[in-house]
Amino acid sequence: MGQTLFDKIWDAHVVSSNEGFPDILYIDTHFIHEVTSPQAFDGLRTRGLPVFRPKQTVATADHNVPTIDQHLPIKEELSRYQVDMLTKNCAEFGIELYGLGHPFQGIVHVIGPELGITRPGGTYVCGDSHTSTHGAFGAIAFGIGTSQVEQVMATQCLLQSRPKRMKIEVNGKLHNGVGAKDIILYIIAKISAAGGTGYAVEYAGDTIRALSMEGRMTICNMSIEMGARCGLIAPDETTIEYVKGREFAPKGEEWDKAVAYWKTLYSDADAAFDEVLSFNAQDIEPMITYGTNPGMGIGITQHVPETASFEAKEQGSYKKALDYMGLHDDELLLGKPIDYVFIGSCTNSRIEDLRQVAEFVKGKHKAENVVAWVVPGSKQVQEQAIREGLDKILGEAGFPLREPGCSACLGMNEDKIPAGKYCVSTSNRNFEGRQGPNSRTFLASPLTAAASAITGKVTDIRTFLKEKELVS
Amino acid sequence: MATKIFKHIQTSVVPLPIENIDTDQIIPARFLKATTRDGFGNNLFRDWRFDENDNAKQDFVLNNPNYSGKILVAGKNFGCGSSREHAAWAIADYGFDAVVSSFFADIFKGNALNNGLLPVQVSDDFLKKIFDAVYADEHAVVEIDLVDQFIKIVATGEQETFEVNPYKKACMTNGYDDIDYILSKKELIQEFEDHK
């Protein structure tokens, strides 16, 4: 019996496996940020322990940072304190910090891949559920709680039970205007926000293969939104080309050795999965969410489901979600006026996302009623966008390019969506209050968000694509 | 380091029959700026519990004096979303010792177990029975026994067994700690690194 990709990587990292105990899994790189690490550092101090492998720990400040005037001190006191605390802790424990002002600073799940730290076959954890992003390289990567952050700091290992394995195949050619974000929103809408719980999900099929690394990261990023432990995609030439030459990627002989190993990382033809699901890319239209969890998504031309279509015990929760969103049964979102557009987050803030949005909005202008924010995922993405002149194109269209951070994805900084306002957002969660107290989020792709900003209402990107082919 | 010990509780319950309760509801992101583990209970379910002027919302169960107890009973897929352990800290800090649901999100479940807060997964039917019992009598008492792994509605005697990872059970019933366990295997970690 062959092995799955997941099992090959897992087995290569088991330090100790004992009946009745979770495995002790070796972690190649531990990413940390300012929000979920301070209590873990305190724990180490209480125990009198050092960080066991500080050189395998990488820190950045992303959740609390402002996205304008980053050169000035952070205004909000608690945010500033938390970021300062990270700086102090990293200095005390000997950890490299890509803090504010550092050329490598950015959202933790954007910088790991772009610096060549995230590589095929590795194990990566972070006190952040979107760590699943790194699985796009054919790696095991998942979010952990702060007690586990302390555990990894203290031992470079994690106690972890092996999850079940699921394969999700997507085959066929995508329609114009449909991209990676639509694929993952479609899958989550099909299997629900709990449909992947207990599983490591491998994405496969020719549609997935045809995606860029940026697109693959978008897919793996949202694995957690269906409850999955992690998501991963077997490495191929696209992966190898992406990693090659990056800051911390292996070089010379080490590179050749690494590539030879990476080429062994795939699920064997006879590998057994606990569950296999298949989807047809032709069935996917641009997606949008209407509710308060990412599983509540529909094709953009579809109507909001009727309460009566749910089981009796689910109707209360469903009605609560629609009330919160200010929507009603059978409503069509298409054409609904919106207030904000947020292009950013660890889901969609990479250079490809910015290029795509800039290409689309060039020569157009956002609607009067909309505030549009474009927040790059990292300092490097920001610099590259400026080098390519994207900041000018975006700025002229009324989409000012801000500075990197998590921003309005969760509103820990000043970038909050006001109460009652609608935001078409390229982020990953539409939970109540996620983007600010009583804010209302429609999750969608960068193209759908950009098109909606231009018209001022929820828009089907395909109506713009008649004269020009724009494949996302 | 020793952690909180959990073996058995018998108490009234607080019903929250909502599905997919995410960790942003349990503790909103703006309260994650603290750098210690203390005090999160004050902001548990903040935006469901208080309005924008910090007045208690009377229709929310935590503000209803008729309901109290050490067990929170909630709809399926409890704790989905962010990995923030602050969610488990907030629930425990508020005074709950256990959360009962018909389905838990993975990371939340792990975080709860690491904080002496027991997640008890029951069948959809049994969850409904608990809700029925507490809506029939707000003082309905539920018993949870971790040692023998059962949950019981005391008034009716109806009970169900529940699953728990044997290692985590040993940790919770004895106050053991994951880090102490891994540190006891430190020579294996170094051996692993030498052969990498």
Short mmCIF file of N, CA and C in Angstrom, two decimals, chain A residues 12-16 18 20-22 24 26 28 35 38-39 42 47 49 52-53 64 76 79 81-82 85 127-129 143-147 150-151 155 157 159 161 193-194 197-198 224 229 293 314 317 320 410 412 429 431-432 434 437, chain B residues 1 17-20 22 24-25 29-30 32-37 40 47-48 52 76-77 80-86 89 103-107 111 114-115 124 165-167 177-183 185-186 188-190 192-193 196:
data_model
loop_
_atom_site.label_atom_id
_atom_site.label_comp_id
_atom_site.label_asym_id
_atom_site.label_seq_id
_atom_site.Cartn_x
_atom_site.Cartn_y
_atom_site.Cartn_z
N ALA A 12 8.39 11.46 8.33
CA ALA A 12 9.76 11.97 8.33
C ALA A 12 10.03 12.92 9.50
N HIS A 13 8.99 13.25 10.24
CA HIS A 13 9.16 14.21 11.35
C HIS A 13 8.78 13.65 12.71
N VAL A 14 8.47 12.34 12.77
CA VAL A 14 8.09 11.75 14.06
C VAL A 14 9.35 11.48 14.89
N VAL A 15 9.43 12.13 16.04
CA VAL A 15 10.55 11.93 16.95
C VAL A 15 10.29 10.69 17.81
N SER A 16 9.03 10.52 18.19
CA SER A 16 8.68 9.41 19.06
C SER A 16 7.20 9.11 18.91
N ASN A 18 4.31 6.57 20.55
CA ASN A 18 3.99 5.57 21.57
C ASN A 18 2.50 5.31 21.62
N GLY A 20 -1.12 4.99 22.57
CA GLY A 20 -1.90 5.69 23.59
C GLY A 20 -1.47 7.14 23.81
N PHE A 21 -0.39 7.53 23.15
CA PHE A 21 0.07 8.92 23.24
C PHE A 21 0.01 9.57 21.86
N PRO A 22 -0.18 10.88 21.81
CA PRO A 22 -0.01 11.55 20.51
C PRO A 22 1.47 11.43 20.10
N ILE A 24 5.17 12.66 18.97
CA ILE A 24 5.98 13.86 19.16
C ILE A 24 6.52 14.22 17.78
N TYR A 26 8.42 16.68 15.07
CA TYR A 26 9.47 17.70 14.99
C TYR A 26 9.02 18.84 14.08
N ASP A 28 10.04 22.07 11.83
CA ASP A 28 11.20 22.67 11.17
C ASP A 28 11.30 24.16 11.46
N VAL A 35 0.60 38.62 18.84
CA VAL A 35 -0.66 38.42 19.57
C VAL A 35 -0.67 37.13 20.39
N PRO A 38 3.07 36.36 23.67
CA PRO A 38 3.57 36.89 24.96
C PRO A 38 3.37 35.93 26.13
N GLN A 39 2.21 35.28 26.19
CA GLN A 39 1.96 34.36 27.31
C GLN A 39 2.86 33.14 27.24
N ASP A 42 6.18 34.16 28.63
CA ASP A 42 6.04 34.19 30.09
C ASP A 42 6.14 32.79 30.68
N ARG A 47 9.13 28.65 33.80
CA ARG A 47 9.78 27.33 33.87
C ARG A 47 11.30 27.43 33.90
N LEU A 49 13.14 28.12 31.23
CA LEU A 49 13.62 27.45 30.02
C LEU A 49 13.99 28.48 28.94
N PHE A 52 14.39 26.59 22.73
CA PHE A 52 15.26 25.45 22.45
C PHE A 52 16.04 25.64 21.15
N ARG A 53 15.36 26.09 20.08
CA ARG A 53 16.03 26.30 18.79
C ARG A 53 15.66 27.67 18.23
N ASN A 64 -1.26 43.91 14.76
CA ASN A 64 -1.57 45.20 15.39
C ASN A 64 -1.05 46.42 14.64
N GLU A 76 -2.11 53.50 19.05
CA GLU A 76 -2.97 52.81 20.02
C GLU A 76 -2.08 52.15 21.09
N SER A 79 -1.86 48.20 21.43
CA SER A 79 -1.19 47.62 20.25
C SER A 79 0.30 47.87 20.33
N TYR A 81 2.08 48.41 22.95
CA TYR A 81 2.65 47.62 24.04
C TYR A 81 2.90 46.18 23.60
N GLN A 82 1.92 45.62 22.87
CA GLN A 82 2.05 44.23 22.45
C GLN A 82 3.20 44.05 21.44
N MET A 85 6.44 44.40 23.27
CA MET A 85 6.67 43.19 24.06
C MET A 85 7.32 42.11 23.19
N GLY A 127 1.11 30.27 16.01
CA GLY A 127 -0.09 30.52 16.80
C GLY A 127 -1.06 31.35 15.99
N ASP A 128 -1.54 30.74 14.92
CA ASP A 128 -2.39 31.45 13.97
C ASP A 128 -3.01 30.42 13.03
N SER A 129 -4.32 30.41 12.95
CA SER A 129 -4.99 29.31 12.24
C SER A 129 -4.70 29.31 10.74
N GLY A 143 -2.14 25.80 12.44
CA GLY A 143 -2.20 26.75 13.54
C GLY A 143 -2.27 26.04 14.87
N ILE A 144 -1.73 26.68 15.91
CA ILE A 144 -1.72 26.10 17.25
C ILE A 144 -2.09 27.18 18.27
N GLY A 145 -2.48 26.73 19.46
CA GLY A 145 -2.79 27.65 20.54
C GLY A 145 -1.51 28.07 21.26
N THR A 146 -1.65 29.01 22.19
CA THR A 146 -0.48 29.58 22.85
C THR A 146 0.25 28.57 23.74
N SER A 147 -0.49 27.64 24.38
CA SER A 147 0.20 26.61 25.18
C SER A 147 1.11 25.78 24.27
N GLU A 150 4.24 27.70 23.34
CA GLU A 150 5.23 27.52 24.41
C GLU A 150 5.92 26.15 24.29
N GLN A 151 5.11 25.14 23.96
CA GLN A 151 5.63 23.78 23.79
C GLN A 151 6.71 23.75 22.69
N THR A 155 10.72 22.99 23.05
CA THR A 155 11.20 21.67 22.62
C THR A 155 11.40 21.50 21.12
N CYS A 157 9.23 20.75 19.26
CA CYS A 157 8.34 19.63 18.93
C CYS A 157 6.93 19.95 19.39
N LEU A 159 3.21 17.80 20.47
CA LEU A 159 2.46 16.57 20.67
C LEU A 159 1.25 16.65 19.78
N SER A 161 -1.77 14.23 17.46
CA SER A 161 -2.30 12.97 16.92
C SER A 161 -2.44 13.11 15.41
N ALA A 193 -18.62 24.68 6.92
CA ALA A 193 -17.52 25.20 7.75
C ALA A 193 -16.96 24.14 8.70
N ALA A 194 -17.60 22.97 8.75
CA ALA A 194 -17.09 21.90 9.61
C ALA A 194 -16.72 20.66 8.78
N THR A 197 -13.22 19.04 9.31
CA THR A 197 -12.71 18.89 10.68
C THR A 197 -12.18 17.47 10.91
N GLY A 198 -10.99 17.39 11.45
CA GLY A 198 -10.36 16.10 11.74
C GLY A 198 -9.49 15.59 10.61
N ILE A 224 -8.64 25.91 6.88
CA ILE A 224 -9.14 26.00 8.25
C ILE A 224 -10.60 26.44 8.27
N ARG A 229 -7.46 20.37 9.61
CA ARG A 229 -6.24 20.57 10.39
C ARG A 229 -5.23 21.33 9.54
N ASN A 293 -20.52 32.65 8.44
CA ASN A 293 -19.37 31.76 8.44
C ASN A 293 -19.03 31.47 6.98
N GLU A 314 -31.55 23.88 12.70
CA GLU A 314 -30.56 24.82 12.17
C GLU A 314 -31.16 26.18 11.85
N SER A 317 -30.15 29.41 14.05
CA SER A 317 -28.81 29.94 13.77
C SER A 317 -28.78 30.63 12.42
N LYS A 320 -30.50 34.00 12.61
CA LYS A 320 -29.63 34.93 13.34
C LYS A 320 -28.59 35.52 12.39
N LEU A 410 -9.14 41.52 10.50
CA LEU A 410 -9.68 41.33 11.85
C LEU A 410 -9.68 42.61 12.68
N MET A 412 -7.58 44.57 14.24
CA MET A 412 -6.87 44.80 15.51
C MET A 412 -6.15 46.14 15.49
N ARG A 429 -12.64 35.49 6.66
CA ARG A 429 -13.70 35.23 7.64
C ARG A 429 -14.75 36.32 7.60
N PHE A 431 -17.20 36.25 9.99
CA PHE A 431 -17.83 36.12 11.31
C PHE A 431 -18.42 37.46 11.76
N GLU A 432 -19.43 37.39 12.61
CA GLU A 432 -19.99 38.61 13.21
C GLU A 432 -18.85 39.44 13.82
N ARG A 434 -16.15 40.53 12.82
CA ARG A 434 -14.77 40.21 12.48
C ARG A 434 -14.00 41.45 12.01
N PRO A 437 -16.84 45.88 15.23
CA PRO A 437 -18.14 45.56 15.83
C PRO A 437 -19.31 45.86 14.89
N MET B 1 5.13 21.44 34.81
CA MET B 1 4.33 22.31 35.69
C MET B 1 2.96 21.68 35.89
N PRO B 17 -27.97 27.52 22.40
CA PRO B 17 -28.25 26.62 21.27
C PRO B 17 -28.01 27.29 19.91
N ILE B 18 -26.79 27.73 19.69
CA ILE B 18 -26.41 28.36 18.42
C ILE B 18 -25.32 27.50 17.79
N GLU B 19 -25.40 27.32 16.47
CA GLU B 19 -24.40 26.50 15.77
C GLU B 19 -23.25 27.36 15.27
N ASN B 20 -22.11 26.71 15.04
CA ASN B 20 -20.93 27.38 14.46
C ASN B 20 -20.49 28.60 15.27
N ASP B 22 -18.04 30.80 16.61
CA ASP B 22 -16.62 30.92 16.29
C ASP B 22 -15.89 31.65 17.43
N ASP B 24 -14.17 34.24 17.34
CA ASP B 24 -14.34 35.71 17.32
C ASP B 24 -15.55 36.13 18.16
N GLN B 25 -16.56 35.27 18.28
CA GLN B 25 -17.70 35.58 19.16
C GLN B 25 -17.31 35.34 20.61
N ALA B 29 -11.44 39.97 18.53
CA ALA B 29 -10.01 40.25 18.32
C ALA B 29 -9.51 41.46 19.09
N ARG B 30 -10.38 42.46 19.26
CA ARG B 30 -9.88 43.67 19.91
C ARG B 30 -9.52 43.45 21.38
N LEU B 32 -7.65 40.88 22.27
CA LEU B 32 -6.50 39.97 22.27
C LEU B 32 -5.19 40.72 22.52
N LYS B 33 -5.29 41.96 22.93
CA LYS B 33 -4.07 42.76 23.08
C LYS B 33 -3.41 42.59 24.44
N ALA B 34 -4.06 41.85 25.33
CA ALA B 34 -3.48 41.61 26.65
C ALA B 34 -2.27 40.69 26.50
N THR B 35 -1.33 40.81 27.41
CA THR B 35 -0.13 39.98 27.31
C THR B 35 -0.03 38.97 28.45
N THR B 36 -1.11 38.87 29.24
CA THR B 36 -1.17 37.82 30.26
C THR B 36 -2.39 36.95 29.96
N ARG B 37 -2.59 35.88 30.76
CA ARG B 37 -3.72 34.99 30.52
C ARG B 37 -4.96 35.38 31.33
N PHE B 40 -9.81 37.43 30.84
CA PHE B 40 -10.55 37.35 29.58
C PHE B 40 -12.04 37.05 29.79
N ASP B 47 -19.70 40.82 22.42
CA ASP B 47 -20.66 41.55 21.58
C ASP B 47 -22.05 40.94 21.58
N TRP B 48 -22.19 39.74 22.12
CA TRP B 48 -23.52 39.16 22.33
C TRP B 48 -24.05 39.57 23.71
N GLU B 52 -23.15 48.45 22.32
CA GLU B 52 -21.98 49.30 22.05
C GLU B 52 -21.71 50.28 23.19
N LYS B 76 -23.63 22.76 17.41
CA LYS B 76 -22.51 22.04 16.78
C LYS B 76 -21.46 22.97 16.17
N ASN B 77 -20.25 22.41 16.02
CA ASN B 77 -19.07 23.12 15.48
C ASN B 77 -18.68 24.29 16.37
N CYS B 80 -15.09 27.15 16.17
CA CYS B 80 -14.46 27.20 14.85
C CYS B 80 -13.78 28.56 14.65
N GLY B 81 -12.91 28.61 13.65
CA GLY B 81 -12.25 29.87 13.33
C GLY B 81 -10.84 29.94 13.88
N SER B 82 -10.52 31.09 14.40
CA SER B 82 -9.17 31.42 14.83
C SER B 82 -8.63 30.45 15.88
N SER B 83 -7.29 30.32 15.92
CA SER B 83 -6.64 29.41 16.87
C SER B 83 -6.46 30.04 18.25
N ARG B 84 -6.93 31.26 18.43
CA ARG B 84 -6.69 32.00 19.68
C ARG B 84 -7.06 31.19 20.92
N GLU B 85 -6.06 30.89 21.74
CA GLU B 85 -6.31 30.15 22.98
C GLU B 85 -7.07 31.03 23.96
N HIS B 86 -7.06 32.34 23.69
CA HIS B 86 -7.81 33.29 24.51
C HIS B 86 -9.27 32.88 24.64
N TRP B 89 -9.31 30.42 27.39
CA TRP B 89 -9.03 31.16 28.63
C TRP B 89 -10.28 31.93 29.08
N PHE B 103 -20.34 18.84 18.28
CA PHE B 103 -19.17 18.86 17.41
C PHE B 103 -18.27 20.02 17.81
N PHE B 104 -16.97 19.76 17.88
CA PHE B 104 -16.02 20.81 18.23
C PHE B 104 -15.02 21.03 17.10
N ALA B 105 -14.60 22.27 16.93
CA ALA B 105 -13.48 22.54 16.02
C ALA B 105 -12.20 22.05 16.69
N ASP B 106 -11.30 21.53 15.86
CA ASP B 106 -10.06 20.89 16.32
C ASP B 106 -9.19 21.72 17.26
N ILE B 107 -8.86 22.92 16.79
CA ILE B 107 -7.86 23.70 17.54
C ILE B 107 -8.45 24.11 18.88
N ASN B 111 -6.96 23.40 22.60
CA ASN B 111 -6.69 24.51 23.52
C ASN B 111 -7.43 24.33 24.83
N ASN B 114 -5.81 21.80 27.01
CA ASN B 114 -4.56 22.29 27.59
C ASN B 114 -4.79 23.27 28.73
N ASN B 115 -6.06 23.59 28.99
CA ASN B 115 -6.37 24.57 30.04
C ASN B 115 -7.34 24.04 31.09
N ASP B 124 -26.13 14.39 18.51
CA ASP B 124 -27.15 15.43 18.28
C ASP B 124 -28.36 15.19 19.18
N ASN B 165 -9.14 11.60 24.25
CA ASN B 165 -7.82 11.03 24.02
C ASN B 165 -7.26 10.54 25.35
N PRO B 166 -6.82 9.25 25.43
CA PRO B 166 -6.38 8.70 26.71
C PRO B 166 -5.23 9.47 27.34
N TYR B 167 -4.34 9.99 26.49
CA TYR B 167 -3.23 10.77 27.03
C TYR B 167 -3.74 12.06 27.69
N ASP B 177 1.41 17.87 32.40
CA ASP B 177 1.65 18.96 31.48
C ASP B 177 2.41 18.42 30.26
N ASP B 178 1.99 18.84 29.05
CA ASP B 178 2.61 18.38 27.80
C ASP B 178 4.11 18.65 27.74
N ILE B 179 4.50 19.84 28.19
CA ILE B 179 5.90 20.23 28.04
C ILE B 179 6.79 19.33 28.90
N ASP B 180 6.33 19.02 30.11
CA ASP B 180 7.11 18.12 30.97
C ASP B 180 7.28 16.76 30.28
N TYR B 181 6.19 16.31 29.63
CA TYR B 181 6.25 15.01 28.95
C TYR B 181 7.29 15.04 27.82
N ILE B 182 7.22 16.08 26.97
CA ILE B 182 8.17 16.13 25.83
C ILE B 182 9.60 16.30 26.34
N LEU B 183 9.76 17.13 27.38
CA LEU B 183 11.12 17.34 27.90
C LEU B 183 11.72 16.03 28.43
N LYS B 185 11.62 13.42 26.98
CA LYS B 185 12.11 12.68 25.79
C LYS B 185 13.19 13.48 25.06
N LYS B 186 13.81 14.40 25.75
CA LYS B 186 14.72 15.34 25.09
C LYS B 186 15.85 14.64 24.33
N LEU B 188 15.71 11.99 22.71
CA LEU B 188 15.18 11.53 21.41
C LEU B 188 15.13 12.68 20.40
N ILE B 189 14.83 13.89 20.90
CA ILE B 189 14.79 15.05 20.00
C ILE B 189 16.19 15.32 19.45
N GLN B 190 17.16 15.27 20.35
CA GLN B 190 18.52 15.53 19.89
C GLN B 190 18.99 14.45 18.91
N PHE B 192 17.04 12.77 16.93
CA PHE B 192 16.33 13.04 15.67
C PHE B 192 17.07 14.12 14.88
N GLU B 193 17.48 15.17 15.56
CA GLU B 193 18.18 16.27 14.88
C GLU B 193 19.52 15.80 14.31
N LYS B 196 18.96 14.01 10.99
CA LYS B 196 18.17 14.70 9.96
C LYS B 196 18.97 14.93 8.68
#
